[in-house]
CSV table of C-alpha atoms and ligand atoms in Angstrom, one decimal:
chain,number,residue,atom,x,y,z
A,1141,MET,CA,137.2,116.1,62.4
A,1142,LYS,CA,135.8,116.6,65.9
A,1143,MET,CA,132.4,115.0,66.3
A,1144,LEU,CA,129.6,116.2,68.5
A,1145,THR,CA,128.5,113.7,71.2
A,1146,LYS,CA,125.0,112.3,71.0
A,1147,SER,CA,123.8,114.3,74.0
A,1148,MET,CA,125.3,117.6,72.5
A,1149,VAL,CA,123.4,116.9,69.3
A,1150,ARG,CA,120.1,116.2,71.2
A,1151,GLY,CA,120.5,119.4,73.2
A,1152,LEU,CA,121.2,121.4,70.1
A,1153,LEU,CA,118.2,120.1,68.2
A,1154,ALA,CA,115.7,119.5,71.1
A,1155,GLY,CA,114.6,123.2,71.3
A,1156,ALA,CA,113.8,123.5,67.7
A,1157,ALA,CA,112.1,120.0,67.7
A,1158,ILE,CA,109.6,121.1,70.2
A,1159,THR,CA,108.4,124.0,68.0
A,1160,MET,CA,107.7,121.4,65.3
A,1161,LEU,CA,105.0,119.5,67.2
A,1162,PRO,CA,101.9,121.6,67.2
A,1163,LEU,CA,102.7,123.5,64.0
A,1164,ALA,CA,102.4,120.9,61.3
A,1165,ALA,CA,100.1,123.1,59.2
A,1166,GLN,CA,102.1,126.2,59.9
A,1167,ALA,CA,105.6,127.1,58.8
A,1168,ALA,CA,107.9,124.5,60.2
A,1169,GLU,CA,111.6,123.9,60.2
A,1170,TRP,CA,112.5,120.5,58.9
A,1171,ARG,CA,115.9,119.0,59.5
A,1172,TYR,CA,117.7,116.9,56.9
A,1173,ALA,CA,121.1,115.2,57.5
A,1174,PHE,CA,123.2,113.4,55.0
A,1175,GLU,CA,126.6,111.6,54.7
A,1176,GLU,CA,128.5,113.9,52.4
A,1177,ALA,CA,129.5,117.5,52.0
A,1178,LEU,CA,127.0,120.1,50.6
A,1179,THR,CA,128.8,120.1,47.2
A,1180,GLU,CA,128.9,116.3,46.9
A,1181,VAL,CA,126.1,114.2,45.3
A,1182,GLN,CA,124.0,113.7,48.4
A,1183,GLY,CA,124.4,117.4,49.2
A,1184,VAL,CA,123.4,118.5,45.7
A,1185,TYR,CA,120.3,116.2,46.0
A,1186,ALA,CA,119.4,117.6,49.4
A,1187,THR,CA,119.8,121.2,48.2
A,1188,LYS,CA,117.4,120.6,45.3
A,1189,PHE,CA,114.9,119.0,47.7
A,1190,LYS,CA,115.2,122.0,50.1
A,1191,GLU,CA,114.8,124.5,47.2
A,1192,HIS,CA,111.6,122.7,46.1
A,1193,ILE,CA,110.1,122.6,49.6
A,1194,GLU,CA,110.9,126.3,50.2
A,1195,ALA,CA,109.7,127.5,46.8
A,1196,ASN,CA,106.3,125.7,47.3
A,1197,SER,CA,105.5,126.2,51.0
A,1198,ASP,CA,106.3,128.3,54.0
A,1199,HIS,CA,108.4,125.5,55.5
A,1200,THR,CA,112.2,125.7,55.7
A,1201,VAL,CA,114.6,122.8,55.4
A,1202,THR,CA,117.9,123.0,57.4
A,1203,LEU,CA,120.6,120.9,55.9
A,1204,TYR,CA,123.2,119.0,58.0
A,1205,PRO,CA,126.1,117.8,55.9
A,1206,PHE,CA,128.6,115.1,57.0
A,1207,GLY,CA,130.4,115.8,60.2
A,1208,THR,CA,127.9,118.3,61.7
A,1209,LEU,CA,125.8,115.6,63.5
A,1210,GLY,CA,128.1,112.6,63.6
A,1211,GLU,CA,128.6,109.5,61.5
A,1212,SER,CA,126.1,107.8,59.3
A,1213,ALA,CA,124.9,105.5,62.1
A,1214,ASP,CA,124.3,108.6,64.3
A,1215,ILE,CA,122.1,110.5,61.8
A,1216,MET,CA,120.0,107.4,61.2
A,1217,GLU,CA,119.4,107.0,65.0
A,1218,GLN,CA,118.4,110.7,65.1
A,1219,ALA,CA,116.0,110.3,62.2
A,1220,GLN,CA,114.4,107.2,63.7
A,1221,SER,CA,113.9,109.0,67.0
A,1222,GLY,CA,112.3,112.0,65.3
A,1223,ILE,CA,115.0,114.5,66.1
A,1224,LEU,CA,115.6,114.7,62.3
A,1225,GLN,CA,112.8,114.7,59.8
A,1226,PHE,CA,114.9,113.5,56.9
A,1227,VAL,CA,118.0,111.5,56.5
A,1228,ASP,CA,120.2,110.1,53.7
A,1229,GLN,CA,121.8,106.9,54.7
A,1230,SER,CA,123.4,104.6,52.1
A,1231,PRO,CA,122.5,100.8,52.2
A,1232,GLY,CA,126.2,100.3,52.9
A,1233,PHE,CA,125.4,101.3,56.5
A,1234,THR,CA,121.9,100.0,56.7
A,1235,GLY,CA,122.8,96.3,56.6
A,1236,ALA,CA,122.3,95.6,60.4
A,1237,LEU,CA,118.9,97.4,60.4
A,1238,ILE,CA,117.5,96.1,57.1
A,1239,PRO,CA,119.6,93.1,56.0
A,1240,GLU,CA,117.8,93.0,52.6
A,1241,ALA,CA,119.4,96.4,51.7
A,1242,GLN,CA,122.7,94.6,51.3
A,1243,VAL,CA,121.4,93.3,48.0
A,1244,PHE,CA,123.2,96.4,46.5
A,1245,PHE,CA,126.5,94.7,47.3
A,1246,VAL,CA,126.1,91.6,45.1
A,1247,PRO,CA,128.9,92.4,42.6
A,1248,TYR,CA,127.8,93.0,39.0
A,1249,LEU,CA,124.1,93.0,39.8
A,1250,LEU,CA,123.5,96.6,38.7
A,1251,PRO,CA,123.9,97.6,35.0
A,1252,GLN,CA,127.1,99.4,34.1
A,1253,ASP,CA,125.3,101.4,31.5
A,1254,ASP,CA,123.9,104.7,33.0
A,1255,GLU,CA,120.7,104.8,30.9
A,1256,LYS,CA,119.7,101.3,32.0
A,1257,LEU,CA,120.8,102.0,35.5
A,1258,PHE,CA,118.7,105.2,35.8
A,1259,GLU,CA,115.7,103.5,34.2
A,1260,PHE,CA,116.0,100.7,36.7
A,1261,PHE,CA,115.9,103.1,39.6
A,1262,ARG,CA,113.0,104.9,38.1
A,1263,THR,CA,110.9,101.8,37.4
A,1264,SER,CA,112.0,99.0,39.8
A,1265,LYS,CA,109.2,97.4,41.8
A,1266,ALA,CA,111.8,96.1,44.3
A,1267,ILE,CA,113.0,99.7,44.9
A,1268,ASN,CA,109.8,101.6,44.7
A,1269,GLU,CA,107.3,99.1,46.3
A,1270,MET,CA,109.1,96.4,48.2
A,1271,PHE,CA,111.9,98.4,50.0
A,1272,PRO,CA,109.5,101.0,51.3
A,1273,GLU,CA,107.7,98.2,53.3
A,1274,LEU,CA,111.0,97.1,54.8
A,1275,TYR,CA,112.0,100.6,55.8
A,1276,ALA,CA,108.5,101.2,57.2
A,1277,GLU,CA,109.1,98.4,59.7
A,1278,GLN,CA,112.0,100.4,61.0
A,1279,GLY,CA,110.0,103.6,61.4
A,1280,LEU,CA,111.2,105.1,58.1
A,1281,GLU,CA,109.3,106.4,55.1
A,1282,LEU,CA,111.6,105.6,52.1
A,1283,LEU,CA,111.4,108.5,49.8
A,1284,LYS,CA,114.0,107.7,47.1
A,1285,MET,CA,116.9,105.5,46.3
A,1286,PHE,CA,119.3,106.8,43.7
A,1287,PRO,CA,122.7,105.9,42.3
A,1288,GLU,CA,125.8,108.1,42.9
A,1289,GLY,CA,128.3,106.8,40.4
A,1290,GLU,CA,130.5,103.9,39.5
A,1291,VAL,CA,132.5,102.5,42.4
A,1292,CYS,CA,136.3,102.1,41.9
A,1293,LEU,CA,139.0,100.7,44.2
A,1294,THR,CA,141.9,102.7,45.5
A,1295,THR,CA,145.0,100.7,46.5
A,1296,GLN,CA,148.8,101.2,47.0
A,1297,GLU,CA,149.6,98.6,44.3
A,1298,PRO,CA,147.9,97.8,40.9
A,1299,VAL,CA,145.0,95.3,41.0
A,1300,LYS,CA,144.6,93.3,37.8
A,1301,LYS,CA,143.2,90.1,39.3
A,1302,PRO,CA,141.6,89.0,42.6
A,1303,GLU,CA,145.0,87.6,43.8
A,1304,ASP,CA,146.4,91.1,43.8
A,1305,LEU,CA,144.1,91.9,46.7
A,1306,ASN,CA,145.6,89.1,48.8
A,1307,GLU,CA,146.5,90.3,52.3
A,1308,VAL,CA,145.3,93.8,51.4
A,1309,LYS,CA,143.5,95.4,54.3
A,1310,PHE,CA,140.6,96.9,52.5
A,1311,ARG,CA,138.1,99.3,54.1
A,1312,VAL,CA,134.5,98.6,53.5
A,1313,MET,CA,131.3,100.3,54.8
A,1314,THR,CA,129.9,98.6,57.9
A,1315,ASN,CA,128.1,95.9,56.0
A,1316,PRO,CA,128.4,92.1,56.4
A,1317,LEU,CA,127.8,91.4,52.7
A,1318,LEU,CA,130.6,93.9,51.6
A,1319,VAL,CA,132.8,92.0,53.9
A,1320,GLU,CA,131.8,88.7,52.1
A,1321,ALA,CA,132.4,90.4,48.7
A,1322,TYR,CA,136.0,91.5,49.5
A,1323,ALA,CA,136.8,88.2,51.3
A,1324,ALA,CA,135.6,86.4,48.1
A,1325,TRP,CA,138.2,88.5,46.2
A,1326,GLY,CA,140.9,87.5,48.6
A,1327,ALA,CA,141.3,90.8,50.5
A,1328,THR,CA,141.1,91.3,54.3
A,1329,PRO,CA,137.9,93.4,54.6
A,1330,THR,CA,138.0,96.0,57.4
A,1331,PRO,CA,134.6,97.7,58.1
A,1332,LEU,CA,135.0,101.3,59.2
A,1333,PRO,CA,132.8,104.4,59.4
A,1334,TRP,CA,133.7,107.1,56.8
A,1335,GLY,CA,135.3,109.5,59.2
A,1336,GLU,CA,138.2,107.1,59.9
A,1337,VAL,CA,139.1,106.2,56.4
A,1338,TYR,CA,141.6,109.0,55.4
A,1339,GLY,CA,143.5,108.7,58.6
A,1340,ALA,CA,143.6,104.9,58.4
A,1341,LEU,CA,145.0,105.1,54.8
A,1342,GLN,CA,147.5,107.7,55.9
A,1343,THR,CA,148.8,105.6,58.8
A,1344,GLY,CA,148.7,102.3,56.8
A,1345,ILE,CA,146.1,100.6,59.0
A,1346,ILE,CA,144.3,99.9,55.8
A,1347,GLN,CA,145.7,99.9,52.2
A,1348,GLY,CA,142.6,100.2,50.1
A,1349,GLN,CA,139.0,101.3,49.9
A,1350,GLU,CA,136.2,101.7,47.3
A,1351,ASN,CA,134.1,104.7,46.4
A,1352,PRO,CA,132.7,106.5,43.3
A,1353,GLY,CA,134.9,108.8,41.3
A,1354,PHE,CA,133.5,112.1,42.5
A,1355,PHE,CA,134.1,111.1,46.1
A,1356,LEU,CA,137.7,109.9,45.5
A,1357,GLU,CA,138.3,113.4,44.0
A,1358,SER,CA,136.4,115.6,46.5
A,1359,THR,CA,137.7,113.9,49.6
A,1360,LYS,CA,141.2,113.7,48.2
A,1361,MET,CA,141.5,110.0,48.7
A,1362,TYR,CA,144.1,110.1,45.9
A,1363,GLU,CA,146.5,111.8,48.2
A,1364,VAL,CA,146.8,108.7,50.3
A,1365,THR,CA,146.7,106.0,47.6
A,1366,ASP,CA,148.5,105.4,44.4
A,1367,VAL,CA,146.3,103.3,42.1
A,1368,ILE,CA,142.6,103.5,41.1
A,1369,THR,CA,141.0,100.4,39.6
A,1370,CYS,CA,137.6,100.4,38.0
A,1371,LEU,CA,136.1,97.0,37.3
A,1372,GLY,CA,132.5,97.8,36.8
A,1373,HIS,CA,131.4,95.8,39.9
A,1374,ASN,CA,129.0,98.3,41.4
A,1375,ASN,CA,127.4,101.7,41.4
A,1376,PHE,CA,127.1,103.5,44.8
A,1377,THR,CA,123.4,103.4,45.9
A,1378,THR,CA,122.0,105.7,48.5
A,1379,ALA,CA,118.6,106.2,50.1
A,1380,VAL,CA,116.7,109.2,51.4
A,1381,MET,CA,114.0,108.7,54.0
A,1382,ALA,CA,111.7,110.6,56.4
A,1383,ASN,CA,110.9,109.7,60.0
A,1384,LYS,CA,107.6,107.7,59.5
A,1385,ASN,CA,105.6,109.2,62.3
A,1386,PHE,CA,106.5,112.7,61.0
A,1387,TYR,CA,105.6,111.7,57.4
A,1388,ASP,CA,102.3,110.0,58.4
A,1389,GLY,CA,101.4,113.1,60.4
A,1390,LEU,CA,101.7,115.4,57.4
A,1391,SER,CA,98.6,116.6,55.6
A,1392,ASP,CA,97.9,115.1,52.1
A,1393,GLU,CA,99.1,118.4,50.6
A,1394,GLU,CA,102.4,118.3,52.6
A,1395,LYS,CA,102.9,114.6,51.6
A,1396,THR,CA,102.5,115.6,48.0
A,1397,LEU,CA,105.0,118.5,48.5
A,1398,VAL,CA,107.6,116.1,50.0
A,1399,ASN,CA,107.0,113.5,47.2
A,1400,ASN,CA,107.3,116.2,44.5
A,1401,ALA,CA,110.4,117.5,46.1
A,1402,SER,CA,111.9,114.0,46.0
A,1403,GLU,CA,110.9,113.6,42.3
A,1404,ALA,CA,112.5,116.9,41.4
A,1405,ALA,CA,115.7,116.1,43.3
A,1406,PHE,CA,115.8,112.6,41.8
A,1407,ASP,CA,115.5,113.9,38.2
A,1408,TYR,CA,118.1,116.6,38.9
A,1409,ILE,CA,120.7,114.3,40.4
A,1410,LEU,CA,120.5,111.8,37.5
A,1411,LYS,CA,121.2,114.6,35.0
A,1412,TYR,CA,123.9,116.0,37.3
A,1413,GLN,CA,125.8,112.8,37.1
A,1414,GLY,CA,126.3,112.9,33.3
A,1415,GLY,CA,130.0,112.8,32.7
A,1416,LEU,CA,130.8,113.2,36.4
A,1417,GLN,CA,132.8,110.0,36.7
A,1418,GLU,CA,135.1,110.8,33.8
A,1419,GLU,CA,135.5,114.5,34.9
A,1420,SER,CA,136.4,113.4,38.4
A,1421,LEU,CA,139.0,110.9,37.3
A,1422,ALA,CA,140.5,113.5,35.0
A,1423,LYS,CA,140.7,116.0,37.9
A,1424,ILE,CA,142.5,113.4,40.0
A,1425,LYS,CA,145.0,112.8,37.2
A,1426,GLU,CA,145.6,116.6,37.0
A,1427,ALA,CA,146.1,116.9,40.7
A,1428,LYS,CA,148.3,113.9,40.9
A,1429,PRO,CA,149.8,113.0,37.5
A,1430,ASP,CA,151.6,109.9,38.7
A,1431,MET,CA,148.3,108.3,40.0
A,1432,GLN,CA,147.7,105.1,38.0
A,1433,ILE,CA,144.1,104.8,36.8
A,1434,ASN,CA,143.3,101.3,35.4
A,1435,ILE,CA,140.0,100.5,33.8
A,1436,LEU,CA,139.9,96.7,33.6
A,1437,SER,CA,139.0,95.0,30.4
A,1438,GLU,CA,136.1,92.5,30.0
A,1439,GLU,CA,138.6,89.7,30.2
A,1440,GLU,CA,140.2,91.0,33.3
A,1441,ARG,CA,136.8,91.5,35.0
A,1442,LYS,CA,135.8,87.8,34.5
A,1443,PRO,CA,137.4,86.4,37.7
A,1444,PHE,CA,135.9,89.2,39.8
A,1445,MET,CA,132.5,88.4,38.2
A,1446,GLU,CA,132.9,84.7,39.0
A,1447,ALA,CA,133.1,85.4,42.7
A,1448,ALA,CA,129.7,87.2,42.6
A,1449,THR,CA,128.0,83.8,42.8
A,1450,GLU,CA,129.5,83.2,46.2
A,1451,VAL,CA,128.4,86.6,47.4
A,1452,GLU,CA,124.9,86.0,46.2
A,1453,ALA,CA,124.8,82.7,48.1
A,1454,ALA,CA,126.0,84.6,51.2
A,1455,PHE,CA,123.2,87.1,50.7
A,1456,ALA,CA,120.6,84.3,50.5
A,1457,GLU,CA,121.9,82.8,53.7
A,1458,MET,CA,121.8,86.1,55.6
A,1459,THR,CA,118.3,87.2,54.5
A,1460,GLY,CA,116.3,84.0,53.8
A,1461,GLU,CA,112.9,84.1,52.1
A,1462,SER,CA,112.6,87.9,52.3
A,1463,GLY,CA,116.0,88.5,50.7
A,1464,LYS,CA,115.2,86.0,48.0
A,1465,LYS,CA,112.0,87.9,47.1
A,1466,ILE,CA,113.9,91.2,46.8
A,1467,LEU,CA,116.7,89.7,44.8
A,1468,ASP,CA,114.3,87.8,42.4
A,1469,GLN,CA,112.2,91.0,41.9
A,1470,MET,CA,115.4,93.1,41.3
A,1471,LYS,CA,116.5,90.6,38.7
A,1472,ALA,CA,113.1,90.8,37.0
A,1473,ASP,CA,113.2,94.6,37.1
A,1474,LEU,CA,116.7,94.6,35.7
A,1475,ALA,CA,115.6,92.2,32.9
A,1476,ALA,CA,112.8,94.6,32.1
A,1477,VAL,CA,115.2,97.5,31.5
A,1478,ASP,CA,117.7,95.5,29.6
B,2734,6CS,O1,132.4,105.3,51.8
B,2734,6CS,C1,131.6,106.0,52.5
B,2734,6CS,O2,131.5,105.7,53.7
B,2734,6CS,C2,130.9,107.2,51.9
B,2734,6CS,N1,130.9,107.1,50.5
B,2734,6CS,C3,130.0,107.9,49.8
B,2734,6CS,C4,130.1,108.0,48.4
B,2734,6CS,N2,129.1,108.6,50.4
B,2734,6CS,C5,128.9,108.5,51.9
B,2734,6CS,C6,129.6,107.4,52.5
B,2734,6CS,O3,129.7,107.7,53.9
């Protein structure tokens, strides 16, 4: 897909951005970019957010799906500089900016049971109180974090044990802890932005990658891989935020509007995910009957789980005291929903 250059994007958005400045109390156009297509989970969330804002105010929200304004790193830069008012960037790409956000890549930290997982996202102090402070330091108002679905691996050959990943060039999001996780499992981790993944699989530059079921189906990852392996090691987390100066400049009423829109979209997206993983895997099987889909047993998962200790130690080393506080709080929050 052809990407716009940064200066083209700035030119495109600058005119509209100027109209925003003096009109905070009047009808404004707010821009919201995300990392997926309109019909994928982030797009469904963004659509719900937009609907709520537009039904309850004179403001409009223009949505920019993946590919319209660049890669994940580009839209984050645009949100930080105030060209965009809202952005959805997954912690998988936020590691350099906010190292603590990498906590979501400690394998087997999040519950595999959806009810517990959703309750954790709803009630977690780490997510709802501590992370907003860390995002604020980067000029971002963290509005919501939410899960997108169980992450599974796609490879050319079956993966039943970590040794099966030996020498496999495995694409990960651009996140140092994910590199550690796949290295701990014996793979050769290859960080890449999303836009390069299909082509890299097609040409054999990489042989594997991981993503939730709905994304494996909608992006047709199954066309360029032969085996899907689910080992319960993670659920894809994403984060929606606003430019902090923009948010702080809103009236109390507008802040409530934005917060209520976030709550409405959050509730909707959790319900939307009921059965989505199973449906997506079934659709893949239908589209490509010889695709092997392996759900590893508890016994088979054990060696993958054991490597998690090493990854947690790497997280501690990368993030020091601040990371420890987040991880400890997350563990306490998880214990509370268990
Ligand atoms: O793997 C990725 O890079 C992408 N995966 C998902 C599920 N959403 C956006 C992200 O860019």
